[in-house]
Short mmCIF file of C-alpha atoms in Angstrom, two decimals:
data_model
loop_
_atom_site.label_atom_id
_atom_site.label_comp_id
_atom_site.label_asym_id
_atom_site.label_seq_id
_atom_site.Cartn_x
_atom_site.Cartn_y
_atom_site.Cartn_z
CA GLY B 21 1.41 3.29 -16.51
CA GLN B 22 0.91 -0.24 -15.06
CA ASN B 23 1.17 -1.09 -11.40
CA ILE B 24 0.68 -4.62 -9.94
CA ASP B 25 1.28 -5.01 -6.23
CA GLN B 26 1.20 -8.26 -4.21
CA PRO B 27 2.97 -9.19 -0.94
CA THR B 28 6.50 -10.39 -1.11
CA GLU B 29 6.42 -13.34 1.01
CA MET B 30 3.88 -15.27 3.20
CA THR B 31 4.02 -18.23 5.54
CA ALA B 32 1.25 -20.74 6.15
CA THR B 33 0.87 -24.16 7.82
CA GLU B 34 0.37 -27.47 6.01
CA GLY B 35 -3.48 -28.08 5.90
CA ALA B 36 -4.60 -24.53 6.41
CA ILE B 37 -6.05 -21.99 3.97
CA VAL B 38 -4.12 -18.95 2.66
CA GLN B 39 -5.16 -15.94 0.67
CA ILE B 40 -2.75 -14.14 -1.57
CA ASN B 41 -3.86 -10.59 -2.58
CA CYS B 42 -3.13 -8.59 -5.71
CA THR B 43 -4.17 -5.11 -6.55
CA TYR B 44 -3.58 -3.60 -10.01
CA GLN B 45 -3.77 -0.24 -11.62
CA THR B 46 -3.59 -0.46 -15.45
CA SER B 47 -4.49 1.83 -18.32
CA GLY B 48 -6.73 -0.85 -19.60
CA PHE B 49 -7.89 -4.20 -18.41
CA ASN B 50 -9.14 -7.39 -20.05
CA GLY B 51 -8.47 -10.00 -17.29
CA LEU B 52 -6.40 -11.17 -14.47
CA PHE B 53 -4.19 -14.24 -14.36
CA TRP B 54 -2.53 -16.25 -11.51
CA TYR B 55 0.61 -18.36 -12.21
CA GLN B 56 2.53 -20.60 -9.90
CA GLN B 57 6.36 -20.86 -10.11
CA HIS B 58 8.58 -23.22 -8.26
CA ALA B 59 12.12 -22.02 -7.58
CA GLY B 60 14.26 -22.60 -10.78
CA GLU B 61 11.27 -23.52 -12.88
CA ALA B 62 8.98 -21.90 -15.40
CA PRO B 63 5.63 -20.39 -14.38
CA THR B 64 2.54 -22.62 -14.81
CA PHE B 65 -0.89 -21.47 -15.36
CA LEU B 66 -3.40 -21.58 -12.28
CA SER B 67 -6.57 -19.47 -13.08
CA TYR B 68 -8.03 -16.65 -15.09
CA ASN B 69 -10.78 -14.11 -14.20
CA VAL B 70 -12.38 -11.88 -16.72
CA LEU B 71 -15.59 -11.03 -14.82
CA ASP B 72 -16.25 -10.19 -11.20
CA GLY B 73 -16.64 -13.06 -8.87
CA LEU B 74 -15.06 -16.36 -7.87
CA GLU B 75 -13.56 -19.01 -10.10
CA GLU B 76 -12.83 -22.29 -8.34
CA LYS B 77 -10.49 -25.11 -9.62
CA GLY B 78 -10.03 -27.89 -7.07
CA ARG B 79 -8.06 -26.59 -4.06
CA PHE B 80 -7.36 -23.20 -5.86
CA SER B 81 -9.94 -20.39 -6.21
CA SER B 82 -9.38 -16.92 -7.62
CA PHE B 83 -11.55 -13.80 -7.06
CA LEU B 84 -11.75 -10.62 -9.07
CA SER B 85 -13.27 -7.18 -8.31
CA ARG B 86 -12.82 -5.05 -11.36
CA SER B 87 -14.30 -1.94 -9.69
CA LYS B 88 -11.72 -2.14 -6.90
CA GLY B 89 -8.68 -3.29 -9.06
CA TYR B 90 -8.51 -6.32 -6.77
CA SER B 91 -7.88 -9.99 -6.89
CA TYR B 92 -6.98 -12.84 -4.66
CA LEU B 93 -5.88 -16.46 -4.97
CA LEU B 94 -7.19 -18.77 -2.29
CA LEU B 95 -5.45 -22.00 -1.66
CA LYS B 96 -7.10 -24.55 0.56
CA GLU B 97 -5.77 -27.73 2.34
CA LEU B 98 -2.17 -26.52 1.95
CA GLN B 99 0.45 -29.15 0.92
CA MET B 100 4.11 -28.87 1.27
CA LYS B 101 4.34 -28.94 -2.55
CA ASP B 102 2.38 -25.57 -2.66
CA SER B 103 5.61 -23.91 -1.42
CA ALA B 104 6.38 -21.70 -4.52
CA SER B 105 5.99 -18.22 -5.78
CA TYR B 106 2.54 -16.99 -7.01
CA LEU B 107 2.42 -14.56 -9.74
CA CYS B 108 -0.58 -12.28 -10.64
CA ALA B 109 -0.69 -10.68 -14.09
CA ALA B 110 -3.08 -8.16 -15.54
CA TYR B 111 -3.95 -8.60 -19.29
CA ASN B 112 -4.66 -5.60 -21.55
CA PHE B 113 -4.76 -5.84 -25.25
CA ASN B 114 -2.11 -8.54 -26.03
CA LYS B 115 0.04 -7.52 -23.06
CA PHE B 116 0.57 -9.10 -19.87
CA TYR B 117 1.81 -7.21 -16.75
CA PHE B 118 3.13 -9.24 -13.95
CA GLY B 119 3.55 -8.48 -10.23
CA SER B 120 6.79 -9.34 -8.57
CA GLY B 121 5.30 -12.48 -7.09
CA THR B 122 4.44 -13.68 -3.61
CA LYS B 123 6.77 -16.34 -2.15
CA LEU B 124 4.77 -18.78 -0.13
CA ASN B 125 6.40 -20.89 2.51
CA VAL B 126 4.38 -23.89 3.76
CA LYS B 127 5.48 -25.16 7.00
CA PRO B 128 4.71 -28.69 8.63
CA ASN C 20 3.89 -32.58 -28.03
CA ALA C 21 7.14 -31.16 -26.82
CA GLY C 22 5.26 -27.94 -25.88
CA VAL C 23 7.47 -24.86 -25.71
CA THR C 24 11.18 -25.52 -26.12
CA GLN C 25 14.09 -22.88 -25.63
CA THR C 26 17.75 -23.17 -26.41
CA PRO C 27 20.25 -22.75 -24.99
CA LYS C 28 19.49 -23.44 -21.30
CA PHE C 29 22.60 -21.37 -20.17
CA GLN C 30 24.82 -18.87 -21.98
CA VAL C 31 27.55 -16.53 -21.04
CA LEU C 32 28.32 -13.61 -23.16
CA LYS C 33 30.90 -10.99 -23.17
CA THR C 34 29.71 -7.24 -23.30
CA GLY C 35 29.16 -6.26 -26.97
CA GLN C 36 28.62 -9.84 -28.35
CA SER C 37 25.37 -10.64 -30.08
CA MET C 38 23.44 -13.78 -29.97
CA THR C 39 19.95 -15.36 -30.53
CA LEU C 40 17.85 -17.14 -28.03
CA GLN C 41 15.77 -19.78 -29.81
CA CYS C 42 12.10 -20.51 -28.95
CA ALA C 43 9.77 -23.06 -30.73
CA GLN C 44 6.19 -24.46 -29.95
CA ASP C 45 4.49 -27.34 -31.60
CA MET C 46 0.92 -26.45 -30.46
CA ASN C 47 -0.03 -24.19 -33.27
CA HIS C 48 -0.36 -21.28 -30.89
CA GLU C 49 -1.03 -17.95 -32.47
CA TYR C 50 0.53 -15.76 -29.62
CA MET C 51 4.05 -15.96 -28.58
CA SER C 52 6.03 -13.78 -26.28
CA TRP C 53 9.34 -13.13 -24.56
CA TYR C 54 9.94 -12.14 -21.03
CA ARG C 55 12.88 -11.52 -18.70
CA GLN C 56 12.80 -12.23 -14.98
CA ASP C 57 15.13 -10.48 -12.63
CA PRO C 58 15.20 -10.96 -8.94
CA GLY C 59 12.54 -9.14 -7.10
CA MET C 60 10.97 -7.67 -10.37
CA GLY C 61 8.77 -10.47 -11.66
CA LEU C 62 8.38 -11.12 -15.33
CA ARG C 63 8.54 -8.20 -17.84
CA LEU C 64 7.40 -8.51 -21.40
CA ILE C 65 10.01 -7.72 -24.02
CA HIS C 66 8.18 -8.53 -27.39
CA TYR C 67 5.21 -10.52 -28.43
CA SER C 68 3.61 -11.67 -31.58
CA VAL C 69 -0.03 -12.37 -32.42
CA GLY C 70 0.85 -14.41 -35.49
CA ALA C 71 3.31 -15.07 -38.28
CA GLY C 72 4.75 -11.81 -39.66
CA ILE C 73 3.32 -9.66 -36.79
CA THR C 74 5.34 -8.56 -33.82
CA ASP C 75 5.16 -5.69 -31.39
CA GLN C 76 6.96 -4.23 -28.37
CA GLY C 77 6.32 -4.93 -24.73
CA GLU C 78 7.42 -3.11 -21.60
CA VAL C 79 11.26 -3.49 -22.01
CA PRO C 80 12.13 -3.85 -25.77
CA ASN C 81 15.26 -1.91 -26.03
CA GLY C 82 18.42 -3.88 -26.91
CA TYR C 83 16.24 -6.88 -28.30
CA ASN C 84 14.92 -7.82 -31.74
CA VAL C 85 12.39 -10.43 -32.71
CA SER C 86 10.90 -11.82 -35.92
CA ARG C 87 8.08 -14.36 -36.54
CA SER C 88 8.39 -15.79 -39.87
CA THR C 89 6.58 -19.07 -39.00
CA THR C 90 3.81 -19.97 -36.44
CA GLU C 91 6.29 -22.31 -34.60
CA ASP C 92 9.46 -20.12 -34.03
CA PHE C 93 9.93 -16.85 -32.32
CA PRO C 94 13.68 -16.08 -31.90
CA LEU C 95 14.93 -13.19 -29.63
CA ARG C 96 18.13 -11.40 -30.77
CA LEU C 97 20.41 -9.57 -28.49
CA LEU C 98 22.05 -6.97 -30.65
CA SER C 99 24.97 -5.93 -28.52
CA ALA C 100 25.00 -7.63 -25.15
CA ALA C 101 25.21 -5.52 -21.92
CA PRO C 102 25.63 -6.59 -18.20
CA SER C 103 22.16 -5.19 -17.58
CA GLN C 104 20.84 -7.82 -19.81
CA THR C 105 21.90 -10.63 -17.45
CA SER C 106 18.57 -12.27 -16.61
CA VAL C 107 16.44 -15.45 -16.97
CA TYR C 108 14.47 -15.28 -20.35
CA PHE C 109 11.32 -17.11 -20.74
CA CYS C 110 9.46 -17.72 -23.95
CA ALA C 111 5.73 -18.41 -23.85
CA SER C 112 2.82 -19.27 -26.22
CA SER C 113 -0.85 -19.14 -26.08
CA PRO C 114 -3.84 -20.25 -28.37
CA ARG C 115 -5.26 -16.69 -27.81
CA SER C 116 -8.41 -17.24 -29.77
CA ARG C 117 -9.53 -20.17 -27.63
CA SER C 118 -7.86 -19.36 -24.38
CA LEU C 119 -5.32 -16.69 -23.05
CA GLU C 120 -3.54 -19.29 -20.84
CA GLN C 121 0.17 -19.01 -21.57
CA TYR C 122 2.49 -22.01 -21.74
CA PHE C 123 6.00 -21.22 -20.71
CA GLY C 124 9.39 -22.70 -21.99
CA PRO C 125 11.99 -23.86 -19.38
CA GLY C 126 13.91 -20.73 -19.59
CA THR C 127 17.46 -19.54 -20.69
CA ARG C 128 19.82 -18.26 -17.90
CA LEU C 129 21.98 -15.50 -19.57
CA THR C 130 24.99 -13.96 -18.07
CA VAL C 131 26.75 -11.02 -19.66
CA THR C 132 30.24 -10.19 -18.36
#
């Protein structure tokens, strides 16, 4: 089976750094994706890790440890517009398995 | 480019009715997929296609059919709607061979009464 876990909700302050964790257990694994979804909107792609290590894209970074079945998304210099749900998804041979999403609340 | 388009945006069906949700993309993407999103459950894959004429089942395929006669279009058919199919449906596409990044359509909010 496939099991993707991430915290339901987090709160952070504008300008701060926040880390959203994701653990996965899948029967096969080819990569880990992160998407952002604002309320009432479609998900949009943030990052993708295939190999262990850190991928950096501006204020967003994503880390993967395949041996531990673990990933995190790091958001720096938080802005109010970062208030959204963040979805992690494990990819295995043409199929994407999404977690339930982490709702991030950014406070002034 | 319009990207990924979905119609309709909203739909109300009675139990037992059938309907087709339309999805089209103009990016020449090989991979297309359908998801449903329910509160607290994230996105769940219904069906996917890796190219015209090729489709396969995802996590929750029961009650849904798909076909892929062209690269651009990937309709989702509800055979006999049930209240358990009340959900938000997203279509997505990906170039696959160049990148696995998925581009999502705006979604269809379906209510079955």
